[in-house]
Amino acid sequence: MLKIAIQKSGRLYEDSIKLLKECGIQLNNGNKQLKTVADNFPLEVYFLRDDDIPQYVFDAVADVGIVGENVLLEKNKDIDLVYRLGFGKCRLSIAVPKSMQYNSIKDLEGLKIASTYSNILQKYLDEKKSNAEIHEISGSVEIAPGIGLADAICDLVSSGSTLFTNGLKEVEVILRFRSSVDS
Ligand code: PRT
Ligand code: ZN
């Protein structure tokens, strides 16, 4: 029996289910259960928090998983990216308050950046020889500068509207996650 881990709910859920359907796989119990077996194919589907998917695959509890490349990189498990599916496109960026003068990464020296992507961000800061400090938080990153928790943020961006509504501007793009199916 093949085992696949997909997101239980959230941005990747619909497209993951759609993909399985397009493969002709029939699932009955939706995402109410933590796992389900396909009606017409020897496939078991696990519904998980996206953050847990790399570990499940690494532990071989699941054979494959559908997860954002950002999560895959942040968790840094020894597992292979075998295919880009073409959905969930976004980028990981650093943003600062609109009013801040920003010319280069040097302007972040000694400042605090709130992020849930501390591993990817630390690697980027090291590459740029920046000593900015990372403040790791697990969510609602965009409000951090507004409430005095940090000077800047590093988070995923797609349309840019969350940055805009929180008075932030994008100043560094760390990674662009390609959605192309063949790259
Ligand atoms: O509950 P669980 O832990 O499983 O889900 P989650 O809340 O951690 O993740 P979820 O469902 O928000 O996102 C799942 C995946 O979708 C991410 O890991 C990315 O690979 C991908 N993705 C694509 C995004 C976005 N676009 C995105 N815009 N994930 C999050 N966002 C958030 C971003 O963090 C920010 O808060 O949306 C906001 C910005 O969006 P814009 O459009 O305003 O720029
Ligand atoms: Zn998550």
JSON list of C-alpha atoms and ligand atoms in Angstrom, two decimals:
[
{"chain": "A", "resi": 1, "resn": "MET", "atom": "CA", "xyz": [0.00, 0.00, 0.00]},
{"chain": "A", "resi": 2, "resn": "LEU", "atom": "CA", "xyz": [1.41, 3.39, -1.05]},
{"chain": "A", "resi": 3, "resn": "LYS", "atom": "CA", "xyz": [1.18, 6.09, 1.62]},
{"chain": "A", "resi": 4, "resn": "ILE", "atom": "CA", "xyz": [0.90, 9.80, 0.84]},
{"chain": "A", "resi": 5, "resn": "ALA", "atom": "CA", "xyz": [0.88, 12.71, 3.30]},
{"chain": "A", "resi": 6, "resn": "ILE", "atom": "CA", "xyz": [-1.05, 15.85, 2.37]},
{"chain": "A", "resi": 7, "resn": "GLN", "atom": "CA", "xyz": [-2.06, 19.01, 4.24]},
{"chain": "A", "resi": 8, "resn": "LYS", "atom": "CA", "xyz": [-5.12, 18.55, 6.45]},
{"chain": "A", "resi": 9, "resn": "SER", "atom": "CA", "xyz": [-6.43, 22.04, 5.73]},
{"chain": "A", "resi": 10, "resn": "GLY", "atom": "CA", "xyz": [-4.96, 25.24, 4.39]},
{"chain": "A", "resi": 11, "resn": "ARG", "atom": "CA", "xyz": [-3.66, 26.56, 1.12]},
{"chain": "A", "resi": 12, "resn": "LEU", "atom": "CA", "xyz": [-2.43, 23.27, -0.32]},
{"chain": "A", "resi": 13, "resn": "TYR", "atom": "CA", "xyz": [-5.42, 21.12, 0.64]},
{"chain": "A", "resi": 14, "resn": "GLU", "atom": "CA", "xyz": [-7.77, 21.77, -2.29]},
{"chain": "A", "resi": 15, "resn": "ASP", "atom": "CA", "xyz": [-5.10, 21.42, -4.97]},
{"chain": "A", "resi": 16, "resn": "SER", "atom": "CA", "xyz": [-3.71, 18.26, -3.36]},
{"chain": "A", "resi": 17, "resn": "ILE", "atom": "CA", "xyz": [-7.15, 16.63, -3.32]},
{"chain": "A", "resi": 18, "resn": "LYS", "atom": "CA", "xyz": [-7.80, 17.81, -6.88]},
{"chain": "A", "resi": 19, "resn": "LEU", "atom": "CA", "xyz": [-4.54, 16.26, -8.02]},
{"chain": "A", "resi": 20, "resn": "LEU", "atom": "CA", "xyz": [-5.44, 12.90, -6.47]},
{"chain": "A", "resi": 21, "resn": "LYS", "atom": "CA", "xyz": [-8.90, 13.09, -8.11]},
{"chain": "A", "resi": 22, "resn": "GLU", "atom": "CA", "xyz": [-7.33, 13.87, -11.48]},
{"chain": "A", "resi": 23, "resn": "CYS", "atom": "CA", "xyz": [-5.24, 10.73, -11.05]},
{"chain": "A", "resi": 24, "resn": "GLY", "atom": "CA", "xyz": [-8.52, 8.85, -10.81]},
{"chain": "A", "resi": 25, "resn": "ILE", "atom": "CA", "xyz": [-8.21, 8.20, -7.08]},
{"chain": "A", "resi": 26, "resn": "GLN", "atom": "CA", "xyz": [-11.51, 8.13, -5.21]},
{"chain": "A", "resi": 27, "resn": "LEU", "atom": "CA", "xyz": [-11.50, 9.27, -1.57]},
{"chain": "A", "resi": 28, "resn": "ASN", "atom": "CA", "xyz": [-14.60, 9.22, 0.56]},
{"chain": "A", "resi": 29, "resn": "ASN", "atom": "CA", "xyz": [-14.06, 10.58, 4.01]},
{"chain": "A", "resi": 30, "resn": "GLY", "atom": "CA", "xyz": [-12.60, 13.97, 3.07]},
{"chain": "A", "resi": 31, "resn": "ASN", "atom": "CA", "xyz": [-10.28, 15.50, 5.63]},
{"chain": "A", "resi": 32, "resn": "LYS", "atom": "CA", "xyz": [-12.38, 14.78, 8.70]},
{"chain": "A", "resi": 33, "resn": "GLN", "atom": "CA", "xyz": [-10.19, 11.78, 9.46]},
{"chain": "A", "resi": 34, "resn": "LEU", "atom": "CA", "xyz": [-6.45, 11.74, 9.98]},
{"chain": "A", "resi": 35, "resn": "LYS", "atom": "CA", "xyz": [-6.12, 9.00, 7.41]},
{"chain": "A", "resi": 36, "resn": "THR", "atom": "CA", "xyz": [-8.19, 7.37, 4.75]},
{"chain": "A", "resi": 37, "resn": "VAL", "atom": "CA", "xyz": [-7.80, 4.59, 2.20]},
{"chain": "A", "resi": 38, "resn": "ALA", "atom": "CA", "xyz": [-8.71, 5.18, -1.44]},
{"chain": "A", "resi": 39, "resn": "ASP", "atom": "CA", "xyz": [-11.73, 3.23, -2.68]},
{"chain": "A", "resi": 40, "resn": "ASN", "atom": "CA", "xyz": [-10.21, 2.11, -5.95]},
{"chain": "A", "resi": 41, "resn": "PHE", "atom": "CA", "xyz": [-6.45, 2.09, -5.47]},
{"chain": "A", "resi": 42, "resn": "PRO", "atom": "CA", "xyz": [-4.00, 0.73, -2.87]},
{"chain": "A", "resi": 43, "resn": "LEU", "atom": "CA", "xyz": [-3.30, 4.20, -1.47]},
{"chain": "A", "resi": 44, "resn": "GLU", "atom": "CA", "xyz": [-3.48, 5.45, 2.10]},
{"chain": "A", "resi": 45, "resn": "VAL", "atom": "CA", "xyz": [-3.75, 9.22, 2.57]},
{"chain": "A", "resi": 46, "resn": "TYR", "atom": "CA", "xyz": [-2.59, 10.95, 5.77]},
{"chain": "A", "resi": 47, "resn": "PHE", "atom": "CA", "xyz": [-3.95, 14.44, 6.53]},
{"chain": "A", "resi": 48, "resn": "LEU", "atom": "CA", "xyz": [-1.37, 16.42, 8.48]},
{"chain": "A", "resi": 49, "resn": "ARG", "atom": "CA", "xyz": [-0.10, 19.89, 9.42]},
{"chain": "A", "resi": 50, "resn": "ASP", "atom": "CA", "xyz": [2.21, 20.86, 6.58]},
{"chain": "A", "resi": 51, "resn": "ASP", "atom": "CA", "xyz": [5.08, 21.39, 9.04]},
{"chain": "A", "resi": 52, "resn": "ASP", "atom": "CA", "xyz": [4.99, 17.70, 10.00]},
{"chain": "A", "resi": 53, "resn": "ILE", "atom": "CA", "xyz": [5.03, 16.29, 6.47]},
{"chain": "A", "resi": 54, "resn": "PRO", "atom": "CA", "xyz": [8.84, 16.29, 5.91]},
{"chain": "A", "resi": 55, "resn": "GLN", "atom": "CA", "xyz": [9.36, 14.34, 9.14]},
{"chain": "A", "resi": 56, "resn": "TYR", "atom": "CA", "xyz": [6.73, 11.73, 8.20]},
{"chain": "A", "resi": 57, "resn": "VAL", "atom": "CA", "xyz": [8.44, 11.20, 4.86]},
{"chain": "A", "resi": 58, "resn": "PHE", "atom": "CA", "xyz": [11.90, 11.15, 6.45]},
{"chain": "A", "resi": 59, "resn": "ASP", "atom": "CA", "xyz": [10.71, 8.52, 8.93]},
{"chain": "A", "resi": 60, "resn": "ALA", "atom": "CA", "xyz": [9.18, 6.55, 6.03]},
{"chain": "A", "resi": 61, "resn": "VAL", "atom": "CA", "xyz": [5.79, 6.66, 7.73]},
{"chain": "A", "resi": 62, "resn": "ALA", "atom": "CA", "xyz": [4.66, 8.17, 4.43]},
{"chain": "A", "resi": 63, "resn": "ASP", "atom": "CA", "xyz": [6.24, 7.26, 1.10]},
{"chain": "A", "resi": 64, "resn": "VAL", "atom": "CA", "xyz": [5.61, 10.69, -0.43]},
{"chain": "A", "resi": 65, "resn": "GLY", "atom": "CA", "xyz": [4.22, 14.03, 0.69]},
{"chain": "A", "resi": 66, "resn": "ILE", "atom": "CA", "xyz": [2.82, 17.18, -0.87]},
{"chain": "A", "resi": 67, "resn": "VAL", "atom": "CA", "xyz": [4.29, 20.22, 0.86]},
{"chain": "A", "resi": 68, "resn": "GLY", "atom": "CA", "xyz": [5.58, 23.71, 0.13]},
{"chain": "A", "resi": 69, "resn": "GLU", "atom": "CA", "xyz": [9.22, 23.87, -0.87]},
{"chain": "A", "resi": 70, "resn": "ASN", "atom": "CA", "xyz": [9.63, 26.53, 1.84]},
{"chain": "A", "resi": 71, "resn": "VAL", "atom": "CA", "xyz": [8.68, 23.97, 4.50]},
{"chain": "A", "resi": 72, "resn": "LEU", "atom": "CA", "xyz": [10.90, 21.34, 2.90]},
{"chain": "A", "resi": 73, "resn": "LEU", "atom": "CA", "xyz": [13.91, 23.69, 2.98]},
{"chain": "A", "resi": 74, "resn": "GLU", "atom": "CA", "xyz": [13.23, 24.99, 6.48]},
{"chain": "A", "resi": 75, "resn": "LYS", "atom": "CA", "xyz": [12.94, 21.49, 7.97]},
{"chain": "A", "resi": 76, "resn": "ASN", "atom": "CA", "xyz": [16.08, 20.46, 6.09]},
{"chain": "A", "resi": 77, "resn": "LYS", "atom": "CA", "xyz": [15.43, 16.72, 6.25]},
{"chain": "A", "resi": 78, "resn": "ASP", "atom": "CA", "xyz": [17.34, 14.34, 4.04]},
{"chain": "A", "resi": 79, "resn": "ILE", "atom": "CA", "xyz": [14.47, 13.75, 1.63]},
{"chain": "A", "resi": 80, "resn": "ASP", "atom": "CA", "xyz": [14.21, 14.39, -2.11]},
{"chain": "A", "resi": 81, "resn": "LEU", "atom": "CA", "xyz": [12.15, 16.95, -3.98]},
{"chain": "A", "resi": 82, "resn": "VAL", "atom": "CA", "xyz": [10.92, 14.78, -6.83]},
{"chain": "A", "resi": 83, "resn": "TYR", "atom": "CA", "xyz": [8.39, 17.01, -8.59]},
{"chain": "A", "resi": 84, "resn": "ARG", "atom": "CA", "xyz": [7.10, 20.57, -8.55]},
{"chain": "A", "resi": 85, "resn": "LEU", "atom": "CA", "xyz": [3.35, 20.36, -8.86]},
{"chain": "A", "resi": 86, "resn": "GLY", "atom": "CA", "xyz": [2.59, 23.87, -10.04]},
{"chain": "A", "resi": 87, "resn": "PHE", "atom": "CA", "xyz": [0.54, 25.26, -7.16]},
{"chain": "A", "resi": 88, "resn": "GLY", "atom": "CA", "xyz": [1.18, 27.24, -3.98]},
{"chain": "A", "resi": 89, "resn": "LYS", "atom": "CA", "xyz": [3.47, 29.69, -5.74]},
{"chain": "A", "resi": 90, "resn": "CYS", "atom": "CA", "xyz": [5.02, 32.28, -3.43]},
{"chain": "A", "resi": 91, "resn": "ARG", "atom": "CA", "xyz": [8.30, 33.86, -2.39]},
{"chain": "A", "resi": 92, "resn": "LEU", "atom": "CA", "xyz": [10.10, 34.28, 0.91]},
{"chain": "A", "resi": 93, "resn": "SER", "atom": "CA", "xyz": [11.00, 37.90, 1.55]},
{"chain": "A", "resi": 94, "resn": "ILE", "atom": "CA", "xyz": [12.23, 40.36, 4.12]},
{"chain": "A", "resi": 95, "resn": "ALA", "atom": "CA", "xyz": [9.98, 43.37, 4.70]},
{"chain": "A", "resi": 96, "resn": "VAL", "atom": "CA", "xyz": [10.40, 46.50, 6.79]},
{"chain": "A", "resi": 97, "resn": "PRO", "atom": "CA", "xyz": [8.06, 49.34, 7.85]},
{"chain": "A", "resi": 98, "resn": "LYS", "atom": "CA", "xyz": [7.22, 51.58, 4.89]},
{"chain": "A", "resi": 99, "resn": "SER", "atom": "CA", "xyz": [8.70, 54.59, 6.65]},
{"chain": "A", "resi": 100, "resn": "MET", "atom": "CA", "xyz": [12.15, 52.99, 7.06]},
{"chain": "A", "resi": 101, "resn": "GLN", "atom": "CA", "xyz": [14.94, 54.15, 4.76]},
{"chain": "A", "resi": 102, "resn": "TYR", "atom": "CA", "xyz": [16.26, 50.98, 3.13]},
{"chain": "A", "resi": 103, "resn": "ASN", "atom": "CA", "xyz": [19.11, 50.74, 0.66]},
{"chain": "A", "resi": 104, "resn": "SER", "atom": "CA", "xyz": [20.71, 47.38, 1.30]},
{"chain": "A", "resi": 105, "resn": "ILE", "atom": "CA", "xyz": [20.89, 44.49, 3.72]},
{"chain": "A", "resi": 106, "resn": "LYS", "atom": "CA", "xyz": [23.44, 46.54, 5.70]},
{"chain": "A", "resi": 107, "resn": "ASP", "atom": "CA", "xyz": [20.52, 48.60, 6.97]},
{"chain": "A", "resi": 108, "resn": "LEU", "atom": "CA", "xyz": [19.41, 45.58, 9.00]},
{"chain": "A", "resi": 109, "resn": "GLU", "atom": "CA", "xyz": [22.65, 45.41, 11.02]},
{"chain": "A", "resi": 110, "resn": "GLY", "atom": "CA", "xyz": [21.84, 44.93, 14.69]},
{"chain": "A", "resi": 111, "resn": "LEU", "atom": "CA", "xyz": [18.11, 44.87, 14.03]},
{"chain": "A", "resi": 112, "resn": "LYS", "atom": "CA", "xyz": [15.64, 42.16, 14.91]},
{"chain": "A", "resi": 113, "resn": "ILE", "atom": "CA", "xyz": [13.77, 40.17, 12.21]},
{"chain": "A", "resi": 114, "resn": "ALA", "atom": "CA", "xyz": [10.68, 38.17, 13.16]},
{"chain": "A", "resi": 115, "resn": "SER", "atom": "CA", "xyz": [10.16, 34.96, 11.19]},
{"chain": "A", "resi": 116, "resn": "THR", "atom": "CA", "xyz": [8.93, 31.40, 11.22]},
{"chain": "A", "resi": 117, "resn": "TYR", "atom": "CA", "xyz": [11.71, 30.54, 8.74]},
{"chain": "A", "resi": 118, "resn": "SER", "atom": "CA", "xyz": [14.72, 30.92, 11.02]},
{"chain": "A", "resi": 119, "resn": "ASN", "atom": "CA", "xyz": [16.92, 28.29, 9.31]},
{"chain": "A", "resi": 120, "resn": "ILE", "atom": "CA", "xyz": [16.49, 29.66, 5.79]},
{"chain": "A", "resi": 121, "resn": "LEU", "atom": "CA", "xyz": [16.81, 33.22, 7.08]},
{"chain": "A", "resi": 122, "resn": "GLN", "atom": "CA", "xyz": [19.96, 32.50, 9.12]},
{"chain": "A", "resi": 123, "resn": "LYS", "atom": "CA", "xyz": [21.59, 30.94, 6.07]},
{"chain": "A", "resi": 124, "resn": "TYR", "atom": "CA", "xyz": [20.74, 34.02, 4.01]},
{"chain": "A", "resi": 125, "resn": "LEU", "atom": "CA", "xyz": [22.05, 36.40, 6.69]},
{"chain": "A", "resi": 126, "resn": "ASP", "atom": "CA", "xyz": [25.26, 34.38, 6.96]},
{"chain": "A", "resi": 127, "resn": "GLU", "atom": "CA", "xyz": [25.74, 34.51, 3.19]},
{"chain": "A", "resi": 128, "resn": "LYS", "atom": "CA", "xyz": [25.24, 38.28, 3.26]},
{"chain": "A", "resi": 129, "resn": "LYS", "atom": "CA", "xyz": [27.47, 38.58, 6.34]},
{"chain": "A", "resi": 130, "resn": "SER", "atom": "CA", "xyz": [24.68, 40.28, 8.25]},
{"chain": "A", "resi": 131, "resn": "ASN", "atom": "CA", "xyz": [24.51, 40.18, 12.03]},
{"chain": "A", "resi": 132, "resn": "ALA", "atom": "CA", "xyz": [20.79, 40.91, 12.17]},
{"chain": "A", "resi": 133, "resn": "GLU", "atom": "CA", "xyz": [19.09, 38.97, 14.93]},
{"chain": "A", "resi": 134, "resn": "ILE", "atom": "CA", "xyz": [16.27, 36.50, 14.28]},
{"chain": "A", "resi": 135, "resn": "HIS", "atom": "CA", "xyz": [13.26, 36.43, 16.54]},
{"chain": "A", "resi": 136, "resn": "GLU", "atom": "CA", "xyz": [11.47, 33.17, 15.86]},
{"chain": "A", "resi": 137, "resn": "ILE", "atom": "CA", "xyz": [7.69, 33.21, 16.13]},
{"chain": "A", "resi": 138, "resn": "SER", "atom": "CA", "xyz": [5.15, 30.71, 14.87]},
{"chain": "A", "resi": 139, "resn": "GLY", "atom": "CA", "xyz": [2.57, 32.94, 13.23]},
{"chain": "A", "resi": 140, "resn": "SER", "atom": "CA", "xyz": [1.10, 36.44, 12.67]},
{"chain": "A", "resi": 141, "resn": "VAL", "atom": "CA", "xyz": [4.56, 37.55, 11.65]},
{"chain": "A", "resi": 142, "resn": "GLU", "atom": "CA", "xyz": [3.38, 40.68, 9.82]},
{"chain": "A", "resi": 143, "resn": "ILE", "atom": "CA", "xyz": [2.17, 42.39, 12.98]},
{"chain": "A", "resi": 144, "resn": "ALA", "atom": "CA", "xyz": [5.56, 42.07, 14.72]},
{"chain": "A", "resi": 145, "resn": "PRO", "atom": "CA", "xyz": [6.99, 45.48, 13.71]},
{"chain": "A", "resi": 146, "resn": "GLY", "atom": "CA", "xyz": [3.71, 47.25, 14.49]},
{"chain": "A", "resi": 147, "resn": "ILE", "atom": "CA", "xyz": [3.64, 45.96, 18.06]},
{"chain": "A", "resi": 148, "resn": "GLY", "atom": "CA", "xyz": [7.33, 46.55, 18.72]},
{"chain": "A", "resi": 149, "resn": "LEU", "atom": "CA", "xyz": [8.35, 42.90, 18.69]},
{"chain": "A", "resi": 150, "resn": "ALA", "atom": "CA", "xyz": [10.82, 43.25, 15.82]},
{"chain": "A", "resi": 151, "resn": "ASP", "atom": "CA", "xyz": [12.17, 45.80, 13.34]},
{"chain": "A", "resi": 152, "resn": "ALA", "atom": "CA", "xyz": [11.56, 43.71, 10.24]},
{"chain": "A", "resi": 153, "resn": "ILE", "atom": "CA", "xyz": [9.96, 40.45, 9.17]},
{"chain": "A", "resi": 154, "resn": "CYS", "atom": "CA", "xyz": [10.78, 37.54, 6.92]},
{"chain": "A", "resi": 155, "resn": "ASP", "atom": "CA", "xyz": [7.73, 35.72, 5.59]},
{"chain": "A", "resi": 156, "resn": "LEU", "atom": "CA", "xyz": [6.00, 34.28, 2.56]},
{"chain": "A", "resi": 157, "resn": "VAL", "atom": "CA", "xyz": [4.49, 36.73, 0.11]},
{"chain": "A", "resi": 158, "resn": "SER", "atom": "CA", "xyz": [2.14, 36.05, -2.77]},
{"chain": "A", "resi": 159, "resn": "SER", "atom": "CA", "xyz": [-0.02, 39.06, -3.70]},
{"chain": "A", "resi": 160, "resn": "GLY", "atom": "CA", "xyz": [1.72, 41.45, -1.30]},
{"chain": "A", "resi": 161, "resn": "SER", "atom": "CA", "xyz": [-1.56, 42.65, 0.20]},
{"chain": "A", "resi": 162, "resn": "THR", "atom": "CA", "xyz": [-0.76, 41.40, 3.73]},
{"chain": "A", "resi": 163, "resn": "LEU", "atom": "CA", "xyz": [2.44, 43.45, 3.71]},
{"chain": "A", "resi": 164, "resn": "PHE", "atom": "CA", "xyz": [0.54, 46.46, 2.40]},
{"chain": "A", "resi": 165, "resn": "THR", "atom": "CA", "xyz": [-2.20, 46.31, 5.03]},
{"chain": "A", "resi": 166, "resn": "ASN", "atom": "CA", "xyz": [0.40, 46.05, 7.77]},
{"chain": "A", "resi": 167, "resn": "GLY", "atom": "CA", "xyz": [2.36, 49.08, 6.56]},
{"chain": "A", "resi": 168, "resn": "LEU", "atom": "CA", "xyz": [5.34, 47.04, 5.37]},
{"chain": "A", "resi": 169, "resn": "LYS", "atom": "CA", "xyz": [7.42, 47.05, 2.18]},
{"chain": "A", "resi": 170, "resn": "GLU", "atom": "CA", "xyz": [9.28, 44.14, 0.62]},
{"chain": "A", "resi": 171, "resn": "VAL", "atom": "CA", "xyz": [13.02, 44.85, 0.51]},
{"chain": "A", "resi": 172, "resn": "GLU", "atom": "CA", "xyz": [14.78, 41.51, -0.06]},
{"chain": "A", "resi": 173, "resn": "VAL", "atom": "CA", "xyz": [13.53, 38.42, -1.89]},
{"chain": "A", "resi": 174, "resn": "ILE", "atom": "CA", "xyz": [15.34, 35.46, -0.31]},
{"chain": "A", "resi": 175, "resn": "LEU", "atom": "CA", "xyz": [13.79, 32.67, -2.39]},
{"chain": "A", "resi": 176, "resn": "ARG", "atom": "CA", "xyz": [11.30, 32.41, -5.19]},
{"chain": "A", "resi": 177, "resn": "PHE", "atom": "CA", "xyz": [9.46, 29.13, -5.11]},
{"chain": "A", "resi": 178, "resn": "ARG", "atom": "CA", "xyz": [8.86, 28.15, -8.68]},
{"chain": "A", "resi": 179, "resn": "SER", "atom": "CA", "xyz": [5.54, 26.62, -9.54]},
{"chain": "A", "resi": 180, "resn": "SER", "atom": "CA", "xyz": [6.67, 25.26, -12.85]},
{"chain": "A", "resi": 181, "resn": "VAL", "atom": "CA", "xyz": [5.96, 21.56, -13.19]},
{"chain": "A", "resi": 182, "resn": "ASP", "atom": "CA", "xyz": [9.07, 20.88, -15.22]},
{"chain": "A", "resi": 183, "resn": "SER", "atom": "CA", "xyz": [11.78, 22.83, -13.39]},
{"chain": "B", "resi": 1, "resn": "PRT", "atom": "O1", "xyz": [-2.15, 24.32, 9.36]},
{"chain": "B", "resi": 1, "resn": "PRT", "atom": "P1", "xyz": [-0.87, 24.13, 8.63]},
{"chain": "B", "resi": 1, "resn": "PRT", "atom": "O2", "xyz": [0.35, 24.25, 9.51]},
{"chain": "B", "resi": 1, "resn": "PRT", "atom": "O3", "xyz": [-0.88, 22.87, 7.81]},
{"chain": "B", "resi": 1, "resn": "PRT", "atom": "O4", "xyz": [-0.83, 25.29, 7.54]},
{"chain": "B", "resi": 1, "resn": "PRT", "atom": "P2", "xyz": [-0.05, 26.70, 7.53]},
{"chain": "B", "resi": 1, "resn": "PRT", "atom": "O5", "xyz": [-0.98, 27.73, 8.09]},
{"chain": "B", "resi": 1, "resn": "PRT", "atom": "O6", "xyz": [1.32, 26.57, 8.10]},
{"chain": "B", "resi": 1, "resn": "PRT", "atom": "O7", "xyz": [0.17, 26.92, 5.97]},
{"chain": "B", "resi": 1, "resn": "PRT", "atom": "P3", "xyz": [-0.76, 27.57, 4.85]},
{"chain": "B", "resi": 1, "resn": "PRT", "atom": "O8", "xyz": [-1.96, 26.70, 4.60]},
{"chain": "B", "resi": 1, "resn": "PRT", "atom": "O9", "xyz": [-1.00, 29.02, 5.11]},
{"chain": "B", "resi": 1, "resn": "PRT", "atom": "O10", "xyz": [0.23, 27.49, 3.60]},
{"chain": "B", "resi": 1, "resn": "PRT", "atom": "C1", "xyz": [0.65, 26.26, 3.07]},
{"chain": "B", "resi": 1, "resn": "PRT", "atom": "C2", "xyz": [1.67, 26.53, 1.98]},
{"chain": "B", "resi": 1, "resn": "PRT", "atom": "O11", "xyz": [1.11, 27.34, 0.96]},
{"chain": "B", "resi": 1, "resn": "PRT", "atom": "C3", "xyz": [2.90, 27.31, 2.42]},
{"chain": "B", "resi": 1, "resn": "PRT", "atom": "O12", "xyz": [3.86, 26.52, 3.11]},
{"chain": "B", "resi": 1, "resn": "PRT", "atom": "C4", "xyz": [3.43, 27.82, 1.07]},
{"chain": "B", "resi": 1, "resn": "PRT", "atom": "O13", "xyz": [4.19, 26.80, 0.43]},
{"chain": "B", "resi": 1, "resn": "PRT", "atom": "C5", "xyz": [2.14, 28.02, 0.26]},
{"chain": "B", "resi": 1, "resn": "PRT", "atom": "N1", "xyz": [1.77, 29.46, 0.15]},
{"chain": "B", "resi": 1, "resn": "PRT", "atom": "C6", "xyz": [1.59, 30.11, -1.02]},
{"chain": "B", "resi": 1, "resn": "PRT", "atom": "C7", "xyz": [1.57, 30.34, 1.13]},
{"chain": "B", "resi": 1, "resn": "PRT", "atom": "C8", "xyz": [1.26, 31.57, 0.53]},
{"chain": "B", "resi": 1, "resn": "PRT", "atom": "N2", "xyz": [1.26, 31.39, -0.81]},
{"chain": "B", "resi": 1, "resn": "PRT", "atom": "C9", "xyz": [0.97, 32.71, 1.35]},
{"chain": "B", "resi": 1, "resn": "PRT", "atom": "N3", "xyz": [0.70, 33.80, 0.83]},
{"chain": "B", "resi": 1, "resn": "PRT", "atom": "N4", "xyz": [1.60, 30.22, 2.49]},
{"chain": "B", "resi": 1, "resn": "PRT", "atom": "C10", "xyz": [1.31, 31.29, 3.24]},
{"chain": "B", "resi": 1, "resn": "PRT", "atom": "N5", "xyz": [1.00, 32.53, 2.74]},
{"chain": "B", "resi": 1, "resn": "PRT", "atom": "C11", "xyz": [0.69, 33.59, 3.74]},
{"chain": "B", "resi": 1, "resn": "PRT", "atom": "C12", "xyz": [1.94, 34.35, 4.21]},
{"chain": "B", "resi": 1, "resn": "PRT", "atom": "O14", "xyz": [2.55, 33.66, 5.29]},
{"chain": "B", "resi": 1, "resn": "PRT", "atom": "C13", "xyz": [1.35, 35.68, 4.62]},
{"chain": "B", "resi": 1, "resn": "PRT", "atom": "O15", "xyz": [0.81, 35.64, 5.93]},
{"chain": "B", "resi": 1, "resn": "PRT", "atom": "O16", "xyz": [-0.17, 34.56, 3.20]},
{"chain": "B", "resi": 1, "resn": "PRT", "atom": "C14", "xyz": [0.21, 35.86, 3.64]},
{"chain": "B", "resi": 1, "resn": "PRT", "atom": "C15", "xyz": [0.71, 36.67, 2.48]},
{"chain": "B", "resi": 1, "resn": "PRT", "atom": "O17", "xyz": [-0.12, 36.56, 1.37]},
{"chain": "B", "resi": 1, "resn": "PRT", "atom": "P4", "xyz": [-0.34, 37.83, 0.40]},
{"chain": "B", "resi": 1, "resn": "PRT", "atom": "O18", "xyz": [-1.14, 37.30, -0.74]},
{"chain": "B", "resi": 1, "resn": "PRT", "atom": "O19", "xyz": [-1.09, 38.87, 1.19]},
{"chain": "B", "resi": 1, "resn": "PRT", "atom": "O20", "xyz": [1.02, 38.32, -0.04]},
{"chain": "B", "resi": 2, "resn": "ZN", "atom": "ZN", "xyz": [2.16, 25.00, 8.94]}
]
